[in-house]
PDB file of C-alpha atoms in Angstrom:
ATOM      1  CA  UNK L  28     126.710  85.724 175.969  1.00 80.00           C
ATOM      2  CA  UNK L  29     125.631  82.152 176.570  1.00 90.00           C
ATOM      3  CA  UNK L  30     127.878  79.477 175.097  1.00 94.00           C
ATOM      4  CA  UNK L  31     126.169  76.320 173.809  1.00 96.00           C
ATOM      5  CA  UNK L  32     127.352  72.819 172.997  1.00 95.00           C
ATOM      6  CA  UNK L  33     128.442  72.171 169.412  1.00 94.00           C
ATOM      7  CA  UNK L  34     125.795  69.453 169.075  1.00 95.00           C
ATOM      8  CA  UNK L  35     123.202  72.243 168.860  1.00 97.00           C
ATOM      9  CA  UNK L  36     125.151  74.417 166.389  1.00 96.00           C
ATOM     10  CA  UNK L  37     123.472  75.142 163.035  1.00 96.00           C
ATOM     11  CA  UNK L  38     124.926  73.183 160.123  1.00 95.00           C
ATOM     12  CA  UNK L  39     123.274  75.198 157.371  1.00 95.00           C
ATOM     13  CA  UNK L  40     126.289  77.340 156.391  1.00 92.00           C
ATOM     14  CA  UNK L  41     125.475  80.362 158.577  1.00 94.00           C
ATOM     15  CA  UNK L  42     128.354  81.982 160.448  1.00 96.00           C
ATOM     16  CA  UNK L  43     128.591  81.502 164.209  1.00 96.00           C
ATOM     17  CA  UNK L  44     131.000  82.517 166.946  1.00 96.00           C
ATOM     18  CA  UNK L  45     132.910  79.503 168.258  1.00 95.00           C
ATOM     19  CA  UNK L  46     135.442  78.840 170.982  1.00 93.00           C
ATOM     20  CA  UNK L  47     138.253  76.678 169.672  1.00 86.00           C
ATOM     21  CA  UNK L  48     141.291  75.095 171.290  1.00 81.00           C
ATOM     22  CA  UNK L  49     142.816  77.410 173.873  1.00 75.00           C
ATOM     23  CA  UNK L  50     139.408  79.111 174.257  1.00 78.00           C
ATOM     24  CA  UNK L  51     140.084  81.452 171.350  1.00 82.00           C
ATOM     25  CA  UNK L  52     136.900  82.932 169.819  1.00 91.00           C
ATOM     26  CA  UNK L  53     136.624  82.562 166.048  1.00 92.00           C
ATOM     27  CA  UNK L  54     133.907  82.965 163.413  1.00 94.00           C
ATOM     28  CA  UNK L  55     133.233  79.609 161.732  1.00 94.00           C
ATOM     29  CA  UNK L  56     130.662  78.003 159.454  1.00 94.00           C
ATOM     30  CA  UNK L  57     129.710  74.416 158.561  1.00 93.00           C
ATOM     31  CA  UNK L  58     131.082  73.375 155.197  1.00 89.00           C
ATOM     32  CA  UNK L  59     130.099  70.261 153.298  1.00 85.00           C
ATOM     33  CA  UNK L  60     132.506  70.879 150.417  1.00 78.00           C
ATOM     34  CA  UNK L  61     134.472  67.642 149.794  1.00 73.00           C
ATOM     35  CA  UNK L  62     133.889  66.515 153.385  1.00 80.00           C
ATOM     36  CA  UNK L  63     131.881  67.972 156.243  1.00 87.00           C
ATOM     37  CA  UNK L  64     133.802  70.129 158.725  1.00 88.00           C
ATOM     38  CA  UNK L  65     133.832  73.434 160.627  1.00 89.00           C
ATOM     39  CA  UNK L  66     135.589  76.066 158.525  1.00 87.00           C
ATOM     40  CA  UNK L  67     137.090  79.253 160.028  1.00 88.00           C
ATOM     41  CA  UNK L  68     135.896  82.316 158.135  1.00 87.00           C
ATOM     42  CA  UNK L  69     138.559  83.588 155.721  1.00 84.00           C
ATOM     43  CA  UNK L  70     140.813  80.544 156.119  1.00 78.00           C
ATOM     44  CA  UNK L  71     139.889  78.188 153.305  1.00 71.00           C
ATOM     45  CA  UNK L  72     142.845  75.896 153.949  1.00 70.00           C
ATOM     46  CA  UNK L  73     142.092  75.179 157.587  1.00 74.00           C
ATOM     47  CA  UNK L  74     139.594  73.081 159.502  1.00 72.00           C
ATOM     48  CA  UNK L  75     138.921  73.516 163.208  1.00 81.00           C
ATOM     49  CA  UNK L  76     137.227  71.663 166.043  1.00 85.00           C
ATOM     50  CA  UNK L  77     135.140  74.151 168.020  1.00 91.00           C
ATOM     51  CA  UNK L  78     134.298  73.389 171.643  1.00 93.00           C
ATOM     52  CA  UNK L  79     131.334  75.745 172.151  1.00 95.00           C
ATOM     53  CA  UNK L  80     129.303  78.177 170.043  1.00 96.00           C
ATOM     54  CA  UNK L  81     127.090  81.267 170.277  1.00 96.00           C
ATOM     55  CA  UNK L  82     125.142  83.263 167.684  1.00 96.00           C
ATOM     56  CA  UNK L  83     127.022  86.217 166.253  1.00 94.00           C
ATOM     57  CA  UNK L  84     125.980  89.478 167.917  1.00 90.00           C
ATOM     58  CA  UNK L  85     124.210  92.029 165.719  1.00 89.00           C
ATOM     59  CA  UNK L  86     126.484  94.459 163.865  1.00 87.00           C
ATOM     60  CA  UNK L  87     126.956  97.911 165.401  1.00 89.00           C
TER      61      UNK L  87
END
């Protein structure tokens, strides 16, 4: 897996795999609801600041 800078991450609402603080992988998506931010999947109350991203691998 090749990690990429967040500047190149898609901001169209699709889910991506991101490394966040502490290098923890997490699925996130770009949300523009109320204000623009990276939203962890399944955690509507929380914003995050990813460091790097990669496309999600295909499902098994």
